[in-house]
Coordinates of C-alpha atoms in Angstrom, one line a residue:
Chain A
M1 CA 98.9 114.9 69.5
E2 CA 101.6 116.7 71.8
T3 CA 103.0 114.9 74.7
G4 CA 101.6 117.5 77.1
T5 CA 98.3 117.3 75.9
I6 CA 98.2 113.4 76.3
I7 CA 99.4 113.7 79.6
L8 CA 96.9 116.2 80.6
L9 CA 93.8 114.3 79.0
I10 CA 94.9 111.3 80.8
V11 CA 95.1 113.2 84.3
G12 CA 91.9 115.0 83.5
L13 CA 90.0 111.7 82.7
Y14 CA 91.3 110.1 85.8
L15 CA 90.1 113.1 88.1
L16 CA 86.8 112.9 86.3
V17 CA 86.4 109.2 87.0
S18 CA 87.6 109.9 90.8
L19 CA 85.0 112.7 91.0
L20 CA 82.1 110.4 89.6
T21 CA 82.9 107.3 91.7
G22 CA 83.1 109.6 94.8
I23 CA 79.8 111.5 94.3
I24 CA 77.6 108.8 93.0
P25 CA 77.5 106.8 96.4
S26 CA 76.1 109.9 98.1
L27 CA 72.8 109.0 96.5
R28 CA 72.4 105.8 98.4
I29 CA 73.5 106.8 101.9
S30 CA 71.1 108.4 104.6
K31 CA 71.5 112.1 105.2
S32 CA 72.4 111.4 108.9
V33 CA 75.7 111.6 110.8
S34 CA 76.0 107.9 110.9
G35 CA 75.5 107.9 107.2
Y36 CA 78.1 110.7 106.5
V37 CA 80.8 109.3 109.1
A38 CA 80.1 105.5 109.1
G39 CA 78.3 104.9 105.8
D40 CA 75.4 103.6 107.6
R41 CA 77.6 100.7 108.6
S42 CA 77.1 99.1 105.0
M43 CA 80.7 98.5 103.6
N44 CA 81.5 95.4 102.0
V45 CA 84.7 93.4 101.9
F46 CA 85.6 94.8 98.4
I47 CA 85.3 98.3 99.4
M48 CA 86.6 97.9 102.9
Y49 CA 89.9 96.1 101.4
F50 CA 90.7 99.2 99.3
V51 CA 89.8 101.5 102.1
L52 CA 92.3 99.8 104.4
G53 CA 94.8 99.4 101.7
A54 CA 94.7 102.7 99.7
S55 CA 94.3 105.1 102.7
I56 CA 97.5 103.9 104.0
F57 CA 99.6 104.1 101.1
S58 CA 99.9 108.0 100.3
S59 CA 101.9 110.0 98.3
F60 CA 104.8 108.7 100.4
A61 CA 104.4 105.4 98.6
F62 CA 105.1 106.7 95.1
L63 CA 107.6 109.3 96.1
G64 CA 109.1 108.5 99.5
G65 CA 109.0 104.5 99.2
P66 CA 111.5 104.5 96.0
G67 CA 113.4 107.4 97.6
W68 CA 114.1 105.3 100.7
A69 CA 115.2 102.3 98.6
Y70 CA 117.4 104.4 96.4
S71 CA 119.2 106.3 99.2
R72 CA 118.9 104.1 102.4
G73 CA 118.8 100.5 100.7
A74 CA 117.5 97.8 103.0
A75 CA 116.3 100.3 105.5
A76 CA 113.2 100.7 103.4
F77 CA 112.1 97.1 104.1
Y78 CA 110.9 98.4 107.4
I79 CA 107.9 99.7 105.8
I80 CA 106.7 96.4 104.9
S81 CA 107.7 94.7 108.0
Y82 CA 105.6 97.1 110.3
G83 CA 102.4 96.6 108.1
V84 CA 102.1 92.9 108.7
I85 CA 102.8 93.2 112.4
G86 CA 100.6 96.3 112.7
I87 CA 97.4 95.1 111.0
V88 CA 96.9 92.2 113.5
P89 CA 95.5 94.1 116.5
L90 CA 92.8 95.5 114.3
Y91 CA 91.7 91.9 113.8
F92 CA 90.8 91.9 117.4
F93 CA 89.8 95.6 118.2
G94 CA 87.8 95.9 114.9
P95 CA 85.0 93.5 115.7
R96 CA 84.6 94.8 119.3
A97 CA 84.5 98.4 118.2
W98 CA 81.9 97.3 115.4
K99 CA 79.6 95.6 117.9
L100 CA 79.8 98.5 120.6
G101 CA 79.3 101.0 117.7
K102 CA 76.2 99.2 116.4
K103 CA 74.9 98.9 119.9
Y104 CA 75.5 102.5 121.1
G105 CA 75.8 104.6 117.9
Y106 CA 79.7 105.3 118.1
V107 CA 81.3 106.5 115.0
T108 CA 84.8 107.4 116.2
Q109 CA 87.6 105.9 118.3
A110 CA 87.4 108.8 120.9
E111 CA 83.8 108.2 121.5
L112 CA 84.6 104.7 122.6
L113 CA 87.4 105.6 125.0
A114 CA 85.4 108.8 126.5
D115 CA 82.6 106.4 127.3
R116 CA 84.5 103.5 128.9
F117 CA 86.6 105.9 130.9
N118 CA 83.7 108.6 131.3
S119 CA 85.9 111.6 130.5
K120 CA 84.9 114.3 128.1
F121 CA 88.3 115.8 128.5
L122 CA 89.7 112.6 127.0
S123 CA 87.6 113.1 123.9
V124 CA 88.6 116.4 123.6
M125 CA 92.4 115.8 123.9
L126 CA 92.1 112.9 121.4
A127 CA 90.4 115.3 118.9
V128 CA 93.1 117.8 119.2
L129 CA 95.9 115.3 119.0
S130 CA 94.1 113.9 115.7
V131 CA 93.6 117.2 114.0
A132 CA 97.2 118.1 115.0
A133 CA 98.4 114.9 113.3
F134 CA 96.0 115.3 110.3
I135 CA 96.7 118.7 109.2
P136 CA 100.5 118.1 108.3
Y137 CA 99.5 114.7 107.0
L138 CA 97.0 116.2 104.5
T139 CA 99.4 119.0 103.8
L140 CA 102.2 116.5 102.7
Q141 CA 99.6 114.7 100.2
M142 CA 98.6 118.1 98.8
I143 CA 102.4 118.8 98.3
G144 CA 102.7 115.3 96.7
A145 CA 100.0 116.2 94.1
G146 CA 101.3 119.5 93.3
Y147 CA 104.9 118.5 93.0
V148 CA 104.2 115.5 90.6
L149 CA 102.0 117.7 88.2
N150 CA 104.8 120.5 88.5
V151 CA 107.6 118.3 87.5
I152 CA 105.9 116.1 84.9
S153 CA 104.6 119.0 82.9
E154 CA 108.1 120.6 83.2
G155 CA 106.9 123.5 85.3
W156 CA 103.9 124.5 82.9
I157 CA 101.4 123.5 85.7
P158 CA 102.3 125.8 88.8
F159 CA 102.6 124.0 92.1
W160 CA 99.6 125.8 93.7
M161 CA 97.4 125.2 90.6
G162 CA 98.2 121.4 90.6
A163 CA 97.5 120.8 94.2
G164 CA 94.6 123.1 94.4
F165 CA 92.8 121.5 91.5
T166 CA 93.4 118.0 92.6
Y167 CA 92.2 118.6 96.3
L168 CA 89.1 120.6 94.9
V169 CA 88.0 117.2 93.4
V170 CA 88.8 115.7 96.7
L171 CA 86.8 118.4 98.7
I172 CA 83.7 118.0 96.5
Y173 CA 83.3 114.3 97.0
V174 CA 84.2 114.1 100.6
Y175 CA 81.9 117.2 101.0
F176 CA 78.9 115.6 99.5
S177 CA 79.4 111.9 100.1
G178 CA 81.4 111.4 103.1
V179 CA 82.8 107.9 103.8
M180 CA 81.2 106.1 101.1
G181 CA 82.7 108.6 98.7
V182 CA 86.0 108.0 100.2
G183 CA 85.3 104.2 99.8
W184 CA 84.3 104.0 96.3
S185 CA 87.0 106.3 95.1
N186 CA 89.7 104.5 97.0
A187 CA 88.4 101.2 95.2
F188 CA 89.0 102.9 91.9
Q189 CA 92.3 104.6 93.0
G190 CA 93.5 101.6 94.8
M191 CA 93.2 99.3 91.9
F192 CA 95.0 102.0 89.6
M193 CA 97.9 102.4 92.0
L194 CA 98.1 98.6 92.1
V195 CA 98.6 98.3 88.5
M196 CA 100.8 101.2 88.0
A197 CA 103.1 100.1 90.9
W198 CA 103.5 96.3 89.4
T199 CA 103.9 97.5 86.0
L200 CA 106.6 100.2 86.8
G201 CA 108.3 97.9 89.3
I202 CA 108.7 95.2 86.8
Y203 CA 109.3 97.4 83.7
L204 CA 112.1 99.7 85.2
P205 CA 114.5 96.9 86.4
N206 CA 114.1 95.1 83.1
V207 CA 114.6 98.0 80.9
L208 CA 117.7 99.4 82.9
H209 CA 119.5 96.1 84.1
G210 CA 117.8 93.4 82.3
G211 CA 115.8 91.9 85.2
I212 CA 115.3 91.8 89.0
G213 CA 118.1 89.2 89.6
E214 CA 120.6 91.0 87.3
M215 CA 119.9 94.5 88.9
F216 CA 120.4 93.2 92.6
Q217 CA 123.6 91.3 91.4
K218 CA 125.0 94.4 89.7
I219 CA 124.4 96.3 92.9
I220 CA 126.3 93.8 94.9
D221 CA 129.2 93.5 92.4
S222 CA 129.7 97.3 92.3
G223 CA 130.5 97.1 96.1
K224 CA 127.2 98.2 97.5
A225 CA 126.2 95.0 99.1
D226 CA 126.1 96.8 102.3
M227 CA 123.2 98.8 101.3
L228 CA 121.2 95.6 100.6
S229 CA 122.0 93.8 104.0
A230 CA 119.7 94.8 106.7
P231 CA 119.2 97.3 108.5
G232 CA 120.5 99.5 105.5
L233 CA 121.8 103.1 105.9
N234 CA 120.6 105.9 107.9
A235 CA 119.7 109.2 106.5
A236 CA 123.4 110.3 106.6
G237 CA 124.3 107.4 104.6
E238 CA 126.1 105.2 107.2
A239 CA 125.1 101.9 108.6
W240 CA 121.8 102.1 110.4
S241 CA 121.8 100.7 114.0
W242 CA 119.7 97.6 114.8
S243 CA 118.1 99.4 117.6
A244 CA 117.0 102.2 115.6
Y245 CA 115.6 99.8 112.8
S246 CA 113.9 97.7 115.3
S247 CA 112.4 100.3 117.3
A248 CA 111.1 102.1 114.1
V249 CA 109.3 98.9 112.9
L250 CA 107.9 98.4 116.5
I251 CA 106.6 101.9 117.1
S252 CA 105.0 102.3 113.6
A253 CA 103.4 98.8 114.0
I254 CA 102.1 99.6 117.5
G255 CA 100.7 102.9 116.3
F256 CA 99.2 101.6 112.8
S257 CA 96.0 100.0 114.3
V258 CA 95.3 103.0 116.4
W259 CA 95.6 105.8 113.9
P260 CA 92.0 107.4 114.4
H261 CA 91.1 107.5 110.8
F262 CA 92.0 104.0 110.2
F263 CA 90.5 102.5 113.5
M264 CA 87.1 104.2 112.8
R265 CA 86.7 102.3 109.6
A266 CA 85.6 99.4 111.6
Y267 CA 82.2 101.2 112.3
A268 CA 81.6 101.4 108.6
A269 CA 82.0 97.5 107.9
K270 CA 78.6 95.7 107.2
S271 CA 79.4 92.9 109.5
E272 CA 82.0 91.8 111.8
S273 CA 83.1 89.1 109.4
S274 CA 83.5 91.3 106.5
F275 CA 85.8 93.6 108.6
K276 CA 87.9 90.6 109.6
L277 CA 88.3 89.4 106.2
S278 CA 89.3 92.7 105.0
V279 CA 92.1 92.8 107.6
V280 CA 93.1 89.3 106.7
L281 CA 93.5 90.2 103.2
Y282 CA 95.4 93.4 103.9
P283 CA 99.0 91.8 103.6
T284 CA 98.2 91.1 100.0
F285 CA 97.9 94.8 99.5
L286 CA 101.1 95.4 101.4
L287 CA 102.9 93.6 98.8
F288 CA 102.3 96.2 96.7
L289 CA 105.5 98.0 98.2
V290 CA 107.7 95.4 96.7
P291 CA 107.4 96.7 93.1
I292 CA 107.5 100.1 94.5
L293 CA 110.9 99.5 96.3
L294 CA 112.2 97.9 93.1
I295 CA 111.8 101.1 91.3
G296 CA 114.0 102.8 93.9
F297 CA 116.6 100.0 93.5
S298 CA 116.7 100.2 89.9
A299 CA 117.8 103.8 90.0
I300 CA 120.8 103.1 92.3
L301 CA 123.3 102.3 89.6
A302 CA 121.5 103.9 86.6
F303 CA 121.2 107.3 88.1
P304 CA 123.6 107.7 90.8
E305 CA 123.9 111.6 91.3
V306 CA 120.3 112.5 92.3
D307 CA 120.3 114.6 95.3
Q308 CA 116.8 114.6 96.2
A309 CA 115.8 110.9 96.7
D310 CA 112.0 111.7 97.1
S311 CA 112.2 112.9 93.4
I312 CA 113.8 109.7 92.0
L313 CA 110.7 108.2 90.2
P314 CA 109.6 111.4 88.2
H315 CA 113.4 111.9 87.6
V316 CA 113.8 108.3 86.2
L317 CA 110.6 108.6 84.0
M318 CA 111.7 111.9 82.6
Q319 CA 115.2 110.5 81.6
L320 CA 113.8 107.3 80.0
E321 CA 111.8 109.2 77.2
L322 CA 108.8 107.0 77.7
P323 CA 105.7 107.3 75.5
A324 CA 103.4 110.3 76.8
I325 CA 100.6 107.7 77.7
V326 CA 102.9 105.9 80.2
I327 CA 103.8 109.2 81.9
G328 CA 100.2 110.3 82.0
L329 CA 99.3 107.1 83.7
F330 CA 102.0 107.4 86.2
C331 CA 101.0 110.8 87.0
A332 CA 97.4 109.6 87.6
G333 CA 98.9 106.8 89.8
A334 CA 100.8 109.3 92.0
L335 CA 97.8 111.5 92.2
A336 CA 95.6 108.2 93.1
A337 CA 98.0 107.6 96.1
S338 CA 97.8 111.1 97.3
M339 CA 94.2 111.3 96.9
S340 CA 93.2 108.0 98.5
S341 CA 94.8 109.1 101.8
G342 CA 94.1 112.6 101.6
D343 CA 90.4 112.0 101.2
A344 CA 90.3 109.7 104.1
I345 CA 92.3 112.0 106.5
L346 CA 90.3 114.9 105.5
H347 CA 87.0 113.1 106.1
S348 CA 88.1 111.9 109.6
A349 CA 89.6 115.1 110.6
G350 CA 86.4 116.8 110.1
S351 CA 84.3 114.0 111.7
I352 CA 86.6 113.8 114.6
W353 CA 86.9 117.6 115.3
V354 CA 83.1 118.0 115.5
R355 CA 82.2 114.6 117.1
D356 CA 84.8 114.4 119.7
G357 CA 86.1 118.1 119.9
I358 CA 83.0 120.1 119.8
K359 CA 79.9 117.9 120.5
P360 CA 80.9 117.1 124.0
F361 CA 80.4 120.8 124.9
F362 CA 76.8 120.8 123.4
G363 CA 75.5 117.4 124.4
K364 CA 72.0 116.6 123.0
K365 CA 71.3 120.1 122.1
L366 CA 73.2 119.6 118.7
S367 CA 70.6 118.0 116.4
D368 CA 71.7 115.3 113.9
S369 CA 71.3 117.5 110.7
A370 CA 73.2 120.4 112.3
E371 CA 75.9 118.0 113.4
R372 CA 76.2 116.8 109.8
S373 CA 76.5 120.2 108.4
L374 CA 79.0 121.2 111.0
I375 CA 81.1 118.4 110.0
Q376 CA 80.9 119.1 106.2
I377 CA 81.9 122.9 107.0
S378 CA 84.9 121.5 109.3
V379 CA 85.8 119.3 106.2
L380 CA 85.9 122.6 104.1
I381 CA 87.9 124.7 106.6
I382 CA 90.6 121.8 107.4
G383 CA 91.1 121.3 103.7
L384 CA 91.6 125.2 103.3
I385 CA 94.1 125.3 106.3
A386 CA 96.3 122.3 104.9
Y387 CA 96.3 124.0 101.5
L388 CA 97.5 127.2 102.9
F389 CA 100.3 125.3 104.6
A390 CA 101.0 123.5 101.3
V391 CA 101.3 126.6 99.3
V392 CA 103.5 128.2 101.8
I393 CA 105.5 125.1 102.1
D394 CA 107.0 125.3 105.6
Y395 CA 109.3 122.3 106.0
S396 CA 108.7 122.3 109.7
I397 CA 105.5 120.5 108.9
V398 CA 107.4 117.3 108.2
A399 CA 108.8 117.4 111.8
L400 CA 105.2 117.9 113.1
L401 CA 104.2 114.7 111.3
L402 CA 107.2 112.8 112.7
A403 CA 106.3 113.8 116.3
A404 CA 102.6 112.7 115.6
Y405 CA 103.6 109.1 114.7
G406 CA 105.1 108.6 118.3
G407 CA 102.2 110.5 119.6
V408 CA 99.6 108.4 117.9
A409 CA 101.3 105.3 119.1
Q410 CA 100.6 106.3 122.6
I411 CA 96.8 105.8 122.2
F412 CA 97.6 101.8 121.9
P413 CA 97.9 100.9 125.5
V414 CA 94.6 103.0 126.4
V415 CA 92.6 101.2 123.4
F416 CA 94.1 98.0 124.7
A417 CA 93.1 98.3 128.4
M418 CA 89.7 99.6 127.3
F419 CA 88.9 96.1 125.8
Y420 CA 90.9 93.7 127.8
W421 CA 91.9 95.3 131.3
K422 CA 88.8 95.7 133.5
R423 CA 90.9 97.2 136.4
A424 CA 92.2 100.1 134.2
T425 CA 90.7 103.5 135.6
K426 CA 90.0 106.8 134.0
A427 CA 93.0 108.5 136.0
G428 CA 95.3 105.6 134.8
A429 CA 94.1 106.2 131.1
L430 CA 94.7 110.0 131.2
A431 CA 98.1 109.6 133.1
G432 CA 99.3 107.1 130.7
L433 CA 98.2 108.9 127.6
F434 CA 99.6 112.4 128.8
G435 CA 102.8 110.9 130.2
G436 CA 103.5 109.0 127.0
I437 CA 102.9 111.9 124.8
I438 CA 105.0 114.3 127.0
T439 CA 107.8 111.8 127.0
N440 CA 107.6 111.2 123.4
T441 CA 107.7 114.9 122.7
F442 CA 110.6 115.4 125.1
F443 CA 113.0 112.8 123.5
L444 CA 111.9 114.2 120.0
I445 CA 113.2 117.7 121.0
Y446 CA 116.2 116.5 122.8
P447 CA 117.5 113.4 121.0
E448 CA 120.9 113.5 122.5
L449 CA 119.3 112.8 126.0
K450 CA 118.2 109.3 124.9
P451 CA 119.8 106.4 126.7
L452 CA 119.8 104.2 123.7
D453 CA 119.4 104.9 119.9
M454 CA 115.6 104.0 119.7
H455 CA 112.6 105.8 118.3
E456 CA 111.4 108.3 121.0
G457 CA 107.8 106.7 120.8
I458 CA 109.4 103.6 122.5
Y459 CA 110.3 105.8 125.6
G460 CA 106.9 107.3 125.4
L461 CA 105.3 103.9 125.6
M462 CA 107.5 102.7 128.7
A463 CA 106.1 105.8 130.6
N464 CA 102.6 105.3 129.2
L465 CA 102.5 101.7 130.5
I466 CA 104.2 102.4 133.9
L467 CA 101.7 105.2 134.7
L468 CA 98.5 103.5 133.3
I469 CA 99.3 100.4 135.4
T470 CA 100.5 102.0 138.7
V471 CA 97.7 104.8 138.6
S472 CA 94.9 102.4 137.8
F473 CA 95.9 100.3 140.8
I474 CA 96.2 103.2 143.2
T475 CA 92.7 104.6 142.3
P476 CA 89.4 103.1 142.9
P477 CA 88.1 100.9 140.1
D478 CA 85.8 102.4 137.5
P479 CA 81.8 101.7 137.9
A480 CA 81.1 98.1 137.1
E481 CA 78.5 98.8 134.7
N482 CA 80.7 101.0 132.4
V483 CA 83.4 98.5 132.5
K484 CA 80.9 95.4 131.8
K485 CA 79.6 97.3 128.7
F486 CA 83.0 97.3 127.0
S487 CA 84.3 93.6 127.9
C488 CA 82.1 92.0 125.3
Chain B
M1 CA 115.9 61.0 126.5
G2 CA 112.9 58.8 126.1
E3 CA 111.6 60.0 129.3
V4 CA 111.8 63.5 128.6
S5 CA 110.1 63.2 125.3
S6 CA 107.3 61.2 126.7
M7 CA 106.7 64.0 129.3
I8 CA 106.7 66.5 126.7
I9 CA 104.3 64.5 124.8
F10 CA 102.0 64.1 127.8
A11 CA 102.2 67.7 128.7
L12 CA 101.2 68.7 125.0
K13 CA 98.3 66.2 125.2
T14 CA 97.0 67.6 128.4
L15 CA 97.2 71.1 127.0
L16 CA 95.3 70.2 123.8
Q17 CA 92.5 68.4 125.7
N18 CA 91.9 71.2 128.3
M19 CA 91.8 73.8 125.4
T20 CA 88.8 74.7 123.3
K21 CA 89.2 74.8 119.5
K22 CA 89.1 78.4 119.5
G23 CA 91.6 78.9 122.3
L24 CA 94.0 76.6 120.4
S25 CA 93.9 78.5 117.1
R26 CA 94.3 81.8 118.8
W27 CA 97.2 80.1 120.8
I28 CA 98.8 79.0 117.7
F29 CA 98.5 82.3 115.9
G30 CA 99.8 84.2 118.7
V31 CA 103.0 82.0 118.6
V32 CA 103.3 82.3 114.9
M33 CA 102.8 86.1 114.9
G34 CA 105.1 86.4 117.8
L35 CA 107.8 84.4 115.9
I36 CA 107.2 86.7 112.8
T37 CA 107.8 90.0 114.8
L38 CA 110.8 88.7 116.4
F39 CA 112.2 87.5 113.0
L40 CA 111.6 90.9 111.4
I41 CA 113.8 92.9 113.9
W42 CA 116.6 92.4 116.1
P43 CA 117.7 89.5 117.0
G44 CA 115.7 87.1 114.7
Y45 CA 116.3 89.2 111.5
L46 CA 120.1 89.1 112.0
L47 CA 120.2 85.5 110.7
F48 CA 118.5 86.7 107.3
S49 CA 120.0 90.2 107.1
A50 CA 122.8 89.6 104.4
A51 CA 122.5 90.6 100.9
E52 CA 123.5 87.2 99.4
P53 CA 122.5 84.5 98.4
L54 CA 119.9 86.0 95.9
I55 CA 116.6 84.1 96.1
L56 CA 114.6 84.2 93.1
G57 CA 116.6 87.1 92.1
F58 CA 115.9 89.2 95.5
P59 CA 118.7 89.6 98.2
L60 CA 118.1 87.3 101.0
S61 CA 117.2 90.4 103.4
F62 CA 114.5 91.3 101.0
A63 CA 113.2 87.8 100.2
W64 CA 113.1 87.2 104.0
V65 CA 110.7 90.3 104.5
I66 CA 108.4 89.2 101.7
F67 CA 108.2 85.6 103.0
C68 CA 107.3 86.9 106.5
T69 CA 104.6 88.8 105.0
L70 CA 103.2 85.9 103.0
L71 CA 103.4 83.9 106.3
G72 CA 101.5 86.5 108.2
F73 CA 98.8 86.5 105.6
V74 CA 98.5 82.6 105.8
A75 CA 98.4 82.8 109.7
L76 CA 95.7 85.4 109.7
L77 CA 93.7 83.5 107.0
G78 CA 94.0 80.2 109.1
L79 CA 92.9 82.2 112.2
Y80 CA 89.9 83.6 110.2
L81 CA 88.8 80.3 108.9
S82 CA 88.8 78.7 112.3
D83 CA 86.9 81.7 113.8
R84 CA 84.3 81.2 111.2
G85 CA 84.0 77.4 111.7
E86 CA 83.5 78.2 115.4
T87 CA 80.6 80.7 114.6
K88 CA 78.8 78.2 112.5
D89 CA 78.9 75.6 115.1
L90 CA 77.0 78.0 117.3

């Protein structure tokens, strides 16, 4: 059989299994909003483990991760570091959100916040912030999928077709099955990614350099030891500063637990302890980044002249003349990484948009079934918008995503205050969130005005905390019954 | 010297006696996670930021991050097990 045919067969088979694992769970879940958005609060540890793991590792894992190791060396370790720190708050937030969700029917993060601080405006603002962050995120996943299929097929599959077909599959199972479709397909895709990453991460250093230790020794002997000592290199290839590295770890860690699509998975858990256990096991999934980075390191000496660092993995695979079956499996693995994040984001974007952005204007007039249909339609529309962006490929979209990272981290102080600080008030929360986002955006646009070379999100957080605390103290306390409901 | 150490032991004993099991395990977890954070960024990571020596084939800077991730896992697992014990007692 021809190489191209074998690759296509494997990719086709992978997409079919993804579709089936995504569609079948819809048969067992109620037709309510809670069923669609929170899976009737029935996810066990096994599914939750993959939902937490796989939805975070996106196209970036298979393309960007090796790219960072290849071009920036030790700087790439920040991706592992922030995960292990960032997951911790979720251990404490998750069970509280779950308990309140079960009692009062919440299914999104903004619903909790809007209720505690009695503000519809907060809910709408968070919906807009989330969707503004999700669309570029989703677009990048589609670009990743289209790109991989295009490169591996040597241009035979056009970009628009690769991205379009892959995300048609995602759209179908997200539309019909909601979060349980996301969960089951992520379990399949997650296992697939893990196996592919470990296989390639061990195989490539061995075949190119004779082993992992030998590979690193060669890099050191070639005079590139600087690259391997932390904090590695910046995007321009010069030594990265400690303040930039440390603040990148901190801001990503702080933002991590409050990403709306990640946070809201707590509602889908079967019980408090099953969610806690999934969080505890998360670092074992995180270690999957180790082989991913090894792939990038293996190419430093073997293929020194690749300009586009993000394409290093497909580049290496095409050079090695591997059996078609291996290339096909890699392709499917990269698609799995893209789809397992894309589906989670698509589902959350639709749910949050309707639940937090539109529903506050309708109140009880919106019936459960109408709300569910509205979410499903939103999923289709958001998917289409992201696809249009992907096909046009406007690179400013990457800048939008970077802005979103610092912006999302600004939700953290408000979420923390909701659970742990009774004196926090509505005015304080709004002032903090607003002030944080504005400061973050300001330093993103004018980086030369930063006093120190730190991530703009850190400056945002400083403004956020100061405003949250002072404005809360100078305004009268929120109604006691509202506050009491949340300090469980 | 002996006086100082006996004072420290006394302070620790009092602290332990006045703390519930749950409070203690959360306290230990907080300290461990705080240290992990500090040693994954400036200034703690400075001590382990060099490329050499290679540990099990990995540069020191890389091996350290992997070690901290594993330590974080153990800390979370410890907290979870002690939380579970607490709920069962109720």
